[in-house]
Short mmCIF file of C-alpha atoms and ligand atoms in Angstrom, two decimals:
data_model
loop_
_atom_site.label_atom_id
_atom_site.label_comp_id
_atom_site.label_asym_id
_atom_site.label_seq_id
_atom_site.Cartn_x
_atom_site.Cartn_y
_atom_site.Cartn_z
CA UNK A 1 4.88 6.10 -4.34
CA UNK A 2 4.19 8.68 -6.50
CA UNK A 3 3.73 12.38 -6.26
CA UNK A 4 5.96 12.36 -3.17
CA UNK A 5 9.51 13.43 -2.64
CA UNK A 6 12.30 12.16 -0.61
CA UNK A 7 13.24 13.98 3.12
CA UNK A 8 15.93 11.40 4.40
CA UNK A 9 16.10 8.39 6.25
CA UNK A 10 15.33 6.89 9.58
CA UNK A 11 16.67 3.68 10.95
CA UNK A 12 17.66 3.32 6.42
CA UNK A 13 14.27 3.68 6.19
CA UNK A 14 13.65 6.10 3.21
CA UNK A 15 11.16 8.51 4.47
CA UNK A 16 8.63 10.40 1.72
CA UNK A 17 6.14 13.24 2.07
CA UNK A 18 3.27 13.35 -0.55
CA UNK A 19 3.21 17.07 -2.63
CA UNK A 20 -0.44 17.27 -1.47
CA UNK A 21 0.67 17.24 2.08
CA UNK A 22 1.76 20.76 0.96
CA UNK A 23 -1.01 21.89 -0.35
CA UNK A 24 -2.86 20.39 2.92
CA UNK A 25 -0.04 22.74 5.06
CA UNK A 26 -0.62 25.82 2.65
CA UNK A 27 -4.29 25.79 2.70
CA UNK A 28 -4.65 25.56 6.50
CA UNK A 29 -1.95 28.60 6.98
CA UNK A 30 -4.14 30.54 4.49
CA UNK A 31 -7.57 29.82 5.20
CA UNK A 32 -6.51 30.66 9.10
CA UNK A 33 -4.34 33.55 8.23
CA UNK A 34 -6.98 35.25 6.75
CA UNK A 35 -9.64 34.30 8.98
CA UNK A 36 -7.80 34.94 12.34
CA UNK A 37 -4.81 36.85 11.11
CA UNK A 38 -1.37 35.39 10.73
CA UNK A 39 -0.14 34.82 14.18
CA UNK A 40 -2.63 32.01 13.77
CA UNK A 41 -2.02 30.84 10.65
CA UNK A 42 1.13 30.38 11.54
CA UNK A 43 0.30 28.43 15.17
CA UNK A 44 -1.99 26.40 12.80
CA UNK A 45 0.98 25.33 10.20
CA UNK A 46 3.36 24.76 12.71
CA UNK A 47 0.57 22.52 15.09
CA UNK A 48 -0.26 20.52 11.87
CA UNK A 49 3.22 20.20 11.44
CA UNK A 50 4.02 18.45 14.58
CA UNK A 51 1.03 16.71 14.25
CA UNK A 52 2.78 14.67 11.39
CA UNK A 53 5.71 14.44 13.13
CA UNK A 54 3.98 12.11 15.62
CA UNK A 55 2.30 10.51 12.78
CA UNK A 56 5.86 9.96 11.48
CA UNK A 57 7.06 8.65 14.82
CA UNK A 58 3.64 6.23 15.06
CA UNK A 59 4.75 4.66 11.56
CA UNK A 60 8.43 4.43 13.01
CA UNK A 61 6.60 2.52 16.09
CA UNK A 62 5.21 -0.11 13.56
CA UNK A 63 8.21 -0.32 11.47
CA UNK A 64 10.86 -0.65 14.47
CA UNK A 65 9.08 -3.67 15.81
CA UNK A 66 8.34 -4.83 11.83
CA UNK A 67 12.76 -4.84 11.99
CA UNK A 68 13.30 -6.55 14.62
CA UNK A 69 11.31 -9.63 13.05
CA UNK A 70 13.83 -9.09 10.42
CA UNK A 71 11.41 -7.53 7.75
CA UNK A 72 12.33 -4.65 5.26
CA UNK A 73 10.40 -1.40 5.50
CA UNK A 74 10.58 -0.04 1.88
CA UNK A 75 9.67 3.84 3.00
CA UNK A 76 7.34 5.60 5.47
CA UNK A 77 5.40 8.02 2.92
CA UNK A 78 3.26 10.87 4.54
CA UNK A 79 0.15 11.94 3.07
CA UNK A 80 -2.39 14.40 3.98
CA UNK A 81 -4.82 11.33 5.82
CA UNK A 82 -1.83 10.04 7.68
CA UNK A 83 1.26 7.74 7.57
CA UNK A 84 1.75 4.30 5.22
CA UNK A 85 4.62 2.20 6.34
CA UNK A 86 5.62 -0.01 3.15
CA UNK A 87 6.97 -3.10 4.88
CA UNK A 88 8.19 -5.86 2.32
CA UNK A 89 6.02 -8.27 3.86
CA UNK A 90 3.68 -8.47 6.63
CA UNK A 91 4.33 -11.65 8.41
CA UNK A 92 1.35 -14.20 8.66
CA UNK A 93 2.01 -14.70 12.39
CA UNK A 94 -0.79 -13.42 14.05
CA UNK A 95 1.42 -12.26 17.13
CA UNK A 96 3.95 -10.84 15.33
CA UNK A 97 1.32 -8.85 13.33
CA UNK A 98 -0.34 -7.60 16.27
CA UNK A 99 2.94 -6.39 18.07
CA UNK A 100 3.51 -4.90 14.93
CA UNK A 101 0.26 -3.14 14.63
CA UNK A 102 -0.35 -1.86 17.97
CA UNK A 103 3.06 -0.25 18.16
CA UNK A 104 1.77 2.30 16.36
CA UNK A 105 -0.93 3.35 18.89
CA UNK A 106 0.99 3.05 21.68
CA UNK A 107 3.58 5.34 20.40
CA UNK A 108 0.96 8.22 20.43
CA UNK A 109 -0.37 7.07 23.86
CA UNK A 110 3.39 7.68 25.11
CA UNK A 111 3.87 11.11 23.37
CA UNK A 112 0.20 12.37 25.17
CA UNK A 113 1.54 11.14 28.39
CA UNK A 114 5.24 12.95 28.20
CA UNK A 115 3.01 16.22 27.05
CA UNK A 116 1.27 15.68 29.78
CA UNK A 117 4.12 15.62 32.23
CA UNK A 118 5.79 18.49 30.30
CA UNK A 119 2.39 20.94 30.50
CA UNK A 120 1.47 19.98 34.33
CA UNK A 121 5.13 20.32 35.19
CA UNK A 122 7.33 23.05 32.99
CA UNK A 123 3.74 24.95 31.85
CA UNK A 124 1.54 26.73 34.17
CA UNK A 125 -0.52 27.61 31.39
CA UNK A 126 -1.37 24.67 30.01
CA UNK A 127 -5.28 23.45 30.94
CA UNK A 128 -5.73 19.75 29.93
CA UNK A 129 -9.49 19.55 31.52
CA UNK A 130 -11.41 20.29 28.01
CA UNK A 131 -10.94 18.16 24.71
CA UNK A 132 -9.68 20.94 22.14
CA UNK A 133 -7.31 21.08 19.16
CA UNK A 134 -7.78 24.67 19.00
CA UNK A 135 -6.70 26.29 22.98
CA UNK A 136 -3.88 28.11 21.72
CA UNK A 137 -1.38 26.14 23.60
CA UNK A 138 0.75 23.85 21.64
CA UNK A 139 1.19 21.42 24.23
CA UNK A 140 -2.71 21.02 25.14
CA UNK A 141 -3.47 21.14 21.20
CA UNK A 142 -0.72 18.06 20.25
CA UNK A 143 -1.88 15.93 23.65
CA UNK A 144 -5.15 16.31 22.65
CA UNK A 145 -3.99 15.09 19.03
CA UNK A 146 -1.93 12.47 20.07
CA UNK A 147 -4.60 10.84 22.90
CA UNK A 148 -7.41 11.10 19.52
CA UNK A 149 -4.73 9.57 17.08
CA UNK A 150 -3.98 6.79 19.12
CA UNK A 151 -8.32 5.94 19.76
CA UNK A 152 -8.95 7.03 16.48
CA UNK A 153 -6.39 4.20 15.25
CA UNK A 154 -6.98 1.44 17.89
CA UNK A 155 -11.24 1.33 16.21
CA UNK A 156 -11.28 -1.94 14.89
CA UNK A 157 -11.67 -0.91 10.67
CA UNK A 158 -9.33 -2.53 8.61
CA UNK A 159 -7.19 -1.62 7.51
CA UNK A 160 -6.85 0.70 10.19
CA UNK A 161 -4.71 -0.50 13.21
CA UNK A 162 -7.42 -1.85 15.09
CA UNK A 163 -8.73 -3.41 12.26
CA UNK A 164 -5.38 -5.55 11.79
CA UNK A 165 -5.67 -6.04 15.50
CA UNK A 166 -8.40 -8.04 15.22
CA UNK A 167 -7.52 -9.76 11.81
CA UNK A 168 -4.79 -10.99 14.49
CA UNK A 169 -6.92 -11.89 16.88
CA UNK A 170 -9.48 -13.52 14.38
CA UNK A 171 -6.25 -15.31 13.00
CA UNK A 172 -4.87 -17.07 16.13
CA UNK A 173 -8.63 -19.42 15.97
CA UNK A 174 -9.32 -19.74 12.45
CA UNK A 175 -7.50 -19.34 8.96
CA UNK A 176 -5.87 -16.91 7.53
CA UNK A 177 -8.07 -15.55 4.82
CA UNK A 178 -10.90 -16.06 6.91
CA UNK A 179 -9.63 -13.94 9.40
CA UNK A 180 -8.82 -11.18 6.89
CA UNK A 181 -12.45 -11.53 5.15
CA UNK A 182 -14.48 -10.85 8.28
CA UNK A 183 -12.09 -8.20 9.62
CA UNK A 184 -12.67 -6.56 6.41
CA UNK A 185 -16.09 -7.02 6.75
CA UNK A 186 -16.27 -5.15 9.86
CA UNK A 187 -13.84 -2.99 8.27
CA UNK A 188 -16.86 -1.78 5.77
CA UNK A 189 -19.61 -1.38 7.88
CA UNK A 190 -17.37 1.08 10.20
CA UNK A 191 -16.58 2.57 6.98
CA UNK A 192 -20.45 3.12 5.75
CA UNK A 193 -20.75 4.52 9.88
CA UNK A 194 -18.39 6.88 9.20
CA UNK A 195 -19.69 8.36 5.65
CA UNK A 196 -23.08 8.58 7.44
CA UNK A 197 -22.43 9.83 10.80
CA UNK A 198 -19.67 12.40 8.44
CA UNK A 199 -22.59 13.84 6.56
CA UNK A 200 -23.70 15.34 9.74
CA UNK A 201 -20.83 15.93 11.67
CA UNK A 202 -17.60 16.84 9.83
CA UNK A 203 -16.92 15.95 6.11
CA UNK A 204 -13.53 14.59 6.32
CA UNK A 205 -14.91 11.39 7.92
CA UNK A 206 -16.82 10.89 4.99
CA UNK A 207 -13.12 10.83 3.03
CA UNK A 208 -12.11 8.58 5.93
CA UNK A 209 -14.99 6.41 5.41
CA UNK A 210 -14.02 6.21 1.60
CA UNK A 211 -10.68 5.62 2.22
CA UNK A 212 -11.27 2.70 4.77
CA UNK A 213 -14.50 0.83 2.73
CA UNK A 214 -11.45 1.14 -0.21
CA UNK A 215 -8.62 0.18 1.71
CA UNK A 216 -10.59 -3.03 3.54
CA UNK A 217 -12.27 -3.81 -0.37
CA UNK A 218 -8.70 -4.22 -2.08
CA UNK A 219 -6.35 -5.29 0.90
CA UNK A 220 -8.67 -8.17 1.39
CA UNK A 221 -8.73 -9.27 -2.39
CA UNK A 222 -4.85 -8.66 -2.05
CA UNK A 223 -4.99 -10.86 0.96
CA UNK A 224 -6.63 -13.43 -0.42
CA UNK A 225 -4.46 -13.37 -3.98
CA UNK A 226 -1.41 -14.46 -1.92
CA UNK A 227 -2.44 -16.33 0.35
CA UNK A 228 -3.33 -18.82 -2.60
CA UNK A 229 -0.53 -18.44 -4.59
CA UNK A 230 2.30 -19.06 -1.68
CA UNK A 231 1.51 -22.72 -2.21
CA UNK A 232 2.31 -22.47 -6.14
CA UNK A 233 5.42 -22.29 -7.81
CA UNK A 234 6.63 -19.59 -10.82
CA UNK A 235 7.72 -22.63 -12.98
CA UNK A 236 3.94 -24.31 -12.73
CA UNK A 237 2.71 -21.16 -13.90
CA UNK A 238 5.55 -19.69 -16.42
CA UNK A 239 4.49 -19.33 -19.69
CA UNK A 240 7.70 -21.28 -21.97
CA UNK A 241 5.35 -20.90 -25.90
CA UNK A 242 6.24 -17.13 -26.53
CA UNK A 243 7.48 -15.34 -29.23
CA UNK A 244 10.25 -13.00 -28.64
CA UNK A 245 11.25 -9.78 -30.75
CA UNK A 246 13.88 -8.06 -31.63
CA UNK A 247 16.17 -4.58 -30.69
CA UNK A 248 15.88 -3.54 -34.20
CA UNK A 249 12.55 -4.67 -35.55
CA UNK A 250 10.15 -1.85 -35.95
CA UNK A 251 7.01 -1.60 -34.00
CA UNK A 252 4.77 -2.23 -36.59
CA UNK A 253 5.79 -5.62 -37.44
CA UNK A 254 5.36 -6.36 -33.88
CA UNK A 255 2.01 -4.96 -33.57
CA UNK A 256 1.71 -7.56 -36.69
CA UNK A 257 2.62 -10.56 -34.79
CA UNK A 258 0.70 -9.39 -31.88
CA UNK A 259 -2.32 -9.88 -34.19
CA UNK A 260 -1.97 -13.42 -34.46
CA UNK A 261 -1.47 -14.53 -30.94
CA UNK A 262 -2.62 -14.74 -27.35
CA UNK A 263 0.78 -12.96 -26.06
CA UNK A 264 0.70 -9.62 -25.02
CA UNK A 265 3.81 -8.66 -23.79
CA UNK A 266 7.38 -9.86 -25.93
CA UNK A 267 10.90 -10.93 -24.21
CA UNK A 268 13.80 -9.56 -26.64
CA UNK A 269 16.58 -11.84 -26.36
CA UNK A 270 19.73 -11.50 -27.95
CA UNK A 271 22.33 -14.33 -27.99
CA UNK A 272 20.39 -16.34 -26.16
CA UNK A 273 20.15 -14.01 -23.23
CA UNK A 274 17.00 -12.05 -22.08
CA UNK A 275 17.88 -8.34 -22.26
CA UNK A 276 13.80 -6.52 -21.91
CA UNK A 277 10.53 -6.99 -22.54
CA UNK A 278 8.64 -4.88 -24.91
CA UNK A 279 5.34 -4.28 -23.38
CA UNK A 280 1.48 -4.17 -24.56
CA UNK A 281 1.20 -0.80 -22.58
CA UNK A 282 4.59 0.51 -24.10
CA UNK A 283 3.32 -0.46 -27.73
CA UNK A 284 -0.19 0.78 -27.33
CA UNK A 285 1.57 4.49 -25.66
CA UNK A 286 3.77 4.95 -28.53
CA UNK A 287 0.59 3.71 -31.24
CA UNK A 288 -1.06 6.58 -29.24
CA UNK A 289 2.10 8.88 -30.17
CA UNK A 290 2.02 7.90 -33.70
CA UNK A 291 5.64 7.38 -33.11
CA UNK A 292 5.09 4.21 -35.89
CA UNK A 293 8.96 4.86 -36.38
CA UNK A 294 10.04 3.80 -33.52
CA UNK A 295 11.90 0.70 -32.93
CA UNK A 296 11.82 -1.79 -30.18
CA UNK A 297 14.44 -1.02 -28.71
CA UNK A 298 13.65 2.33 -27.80
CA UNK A 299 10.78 1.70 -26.09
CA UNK A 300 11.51 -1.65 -24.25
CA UNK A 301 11.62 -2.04 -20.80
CA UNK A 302 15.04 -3.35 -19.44
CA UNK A 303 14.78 -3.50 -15.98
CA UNK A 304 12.93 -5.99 -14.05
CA UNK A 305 12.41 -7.81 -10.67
CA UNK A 306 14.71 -11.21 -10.41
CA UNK A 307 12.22 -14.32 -10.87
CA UNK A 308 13.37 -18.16 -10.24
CA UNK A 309 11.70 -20.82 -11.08
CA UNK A 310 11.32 -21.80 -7.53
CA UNK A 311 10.11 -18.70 -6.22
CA UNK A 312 6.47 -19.11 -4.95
CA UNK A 313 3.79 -17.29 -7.64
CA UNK A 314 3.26 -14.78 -3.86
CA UNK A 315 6.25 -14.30 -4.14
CA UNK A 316 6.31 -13.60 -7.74
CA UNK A 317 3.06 -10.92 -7.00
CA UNK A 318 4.72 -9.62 -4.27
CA UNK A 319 8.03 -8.73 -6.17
CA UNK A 320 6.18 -7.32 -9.64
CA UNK A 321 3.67 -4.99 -7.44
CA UNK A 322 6.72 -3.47 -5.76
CA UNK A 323 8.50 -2.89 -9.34
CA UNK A 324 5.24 -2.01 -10.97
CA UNK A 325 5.36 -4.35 -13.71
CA UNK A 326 2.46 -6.53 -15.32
CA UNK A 327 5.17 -9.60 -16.63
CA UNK A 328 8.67 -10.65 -15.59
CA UNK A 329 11.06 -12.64 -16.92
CA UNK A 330 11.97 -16.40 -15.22
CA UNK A 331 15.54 -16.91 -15.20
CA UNK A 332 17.75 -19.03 -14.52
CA UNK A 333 21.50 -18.35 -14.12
CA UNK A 334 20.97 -15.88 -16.25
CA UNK A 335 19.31 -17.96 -18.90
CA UNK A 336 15.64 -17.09 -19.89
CA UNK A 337 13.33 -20.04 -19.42
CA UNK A 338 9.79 -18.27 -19.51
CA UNK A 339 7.45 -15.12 -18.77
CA UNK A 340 5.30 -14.49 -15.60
CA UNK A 341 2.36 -12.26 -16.10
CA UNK A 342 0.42 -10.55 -13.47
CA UNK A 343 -2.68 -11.64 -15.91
CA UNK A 344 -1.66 -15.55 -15.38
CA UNK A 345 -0.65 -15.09 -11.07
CA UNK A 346 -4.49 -13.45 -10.76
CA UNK A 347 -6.25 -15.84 -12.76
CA UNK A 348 -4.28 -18.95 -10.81
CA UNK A 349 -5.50 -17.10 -7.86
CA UNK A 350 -9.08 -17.16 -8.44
CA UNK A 351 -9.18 -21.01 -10.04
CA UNK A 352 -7.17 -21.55 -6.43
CA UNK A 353 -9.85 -19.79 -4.66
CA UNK A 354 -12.90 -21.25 -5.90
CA UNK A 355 -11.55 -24.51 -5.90
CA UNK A 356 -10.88 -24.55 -2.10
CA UNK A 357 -14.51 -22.57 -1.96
CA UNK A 358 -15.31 -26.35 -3.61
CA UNK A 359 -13.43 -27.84 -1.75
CA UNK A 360 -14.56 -26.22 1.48
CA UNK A 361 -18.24 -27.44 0.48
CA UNK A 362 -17.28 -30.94 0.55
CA UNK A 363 -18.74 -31.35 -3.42
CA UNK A 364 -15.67 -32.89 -4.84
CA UNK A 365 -17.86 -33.91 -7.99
CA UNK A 366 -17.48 -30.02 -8.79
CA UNK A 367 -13.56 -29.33 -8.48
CA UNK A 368 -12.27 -28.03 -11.43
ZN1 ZN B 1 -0.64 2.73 12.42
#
């Protein structure tokens, strides 16, 4: 993810803390520092602190379980509105998914109860009878935290926790996509309760609300996407007609022959093998530059995600979203047989989608 930096690793997990988390630390030790002076500032910082320590220890809860189904969790990043887990893939078994999700949850249920035991046992002081985040006592303060983290997570808006709870649920009775549609669904109006009940309560559930109506708009659409395309193959969808270019052609005889085709993006192969792909976005950037000069091979991008033919196109999705690329090369033992463009996998998607819409209305005079 970007705008983060790297703090180590956990179980090989790669964990990552977003800059603006910094900012978020910085402005609370200020804003209290100045207000109540900086003892409390610095209780503040060092509460908030913790606090994403258990948020890091909720995303370990969902990505422990996620391992032992054998998946691959990419990093934990931490950003100022909580934890992401980047798992590789989350499976389409609705148990597994659920076990997966609620770990999470739970893990902050355990941490309130230890605190608990700690403050009624080792602390005299502590007073767990009134709800506060502010008592002064770090114990209180972070059971408090961790008992509203854990309900906060377990309401059912996707793509919260709960939400993928009951996408899980939905999922054991009906389809898939389905399942993900309505829990989305719910997903939104929780989202448009929170931006109205945040107006005149506390602002940041308006952001939450934002965040969630966001989150539950594109993780559905994602959802959808490949769930279609795991039952297509890269080499139905390649595109084989292209025109390559060269290391040492200059840009403007490119932008030339991009003038008089469909193809946006060009393979350079040399020998016979693929070695890059000069891109529309890559052309257009250095256009923008007026670096005219410049040749393609200066500009081409080299490294890409490994494509087969017989990869599934969700497959395909799955692997260019993670390298951030818009088109791939299909190979072959090495041997370039076609392009994949994110373009082409989205628009298979949606003549996928509206033909099983068809399909689903029993009006096979309309399939496409
Ligand atoms: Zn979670």
């Amino acid at each position: 993810m970007r705008w983060s930096f790297p703090v180590g690793k956990i179980f090989g997990i790669p964990i990552r803390v977003h800059y603006t988390f910094l900012l978020l630390l910085a402005f609370i030790w200020y804003v209290e520092a100045s207000m109540y002076g900086p003892e409390t500032g610095l209780y503040s910082a060092v509460f908030w602190l913790l606090i994403f320590v258990c948020v890091l220890l909720h995303e370990l809860g969902h990505s422990r379980v996620a391992q032992s189904y054998g998946l691959t969790i990419t990093s934990i990043v931490l950003l100022p509105i909580g934890g992401v887990s980047q798992i590789s893939d989350i499976p389409k078994d609705p148990i597994k998914e659920v076990n997966i999700t609620i770990a999470g949850p739970i893990v902050n249920f355990v941490i309130a109860g230890i605190l608990l035991v700690l403050g009624k046992f080792f602390n005299s002081s502590a007073e767990f009878s009134k709800a506060s985040l502010q008592s002064g006592n770090l114990i209180v303060d972070l059971f408090w935290a961790n008992l509203m983290l854990g309900l906060f997570n377990i309401i059912p808006a996707y793509p919260m926790d709960g939400g993928r709870i009951l996408r899980g649920i939905l999922a054991m009775k009906r389809n898939y996509i389905e399942a993900t549609k309505l829990a989305a669904d719910v997903g939104k109006l929780f989202a448009i309760g929170f931006i109205v009940v945040g107006f005149f309560i506390n602002w940041w559930l308006i952001l939450i609300g934002i965040f969630i109506f966001s989150g539950a708009t594109s993780e559905a659409e994602t959802t959808v996407i490949t769930s279609t395309l795991e039952k297509v193959f890269v080499r139905d969808l390649m595109v084989t007609d292209f025109k390559t270019v060269q290391l040492d052609e200059p840009i403007t005889v490119v932008v030339e022959k991009a003038l008089h085709t469909y193809q946006n993006d060009f393979p350079i192969v040399v020998d016979g093998k693929f070695v890059g792909i000069l891109t529309h976005a890559s052309v257009i950037e250095a256009l923008h530059h007026h670096m005219h000069e410049m040749k393609v091979g200066q500009i081409a991008r080299t490294v890409f995600p490994r494509i087969g033919p017989d990869s599934t196109a969700a497959e395909a999705l799955r692997k260019m979203r993670l390298s951030g690329v818009t088109v791939a090369p299909v190979e072959d033992d090495g041997n370039l047989l076609g392009i994949i463009t994110l373009e082409k996998l989205i628009e298979a998607s949606d003549l996928l989608t509206s033909k099983s819409d068809q399909d689903e209305k029993h009006e096979p005079e309309k399939t496409l």
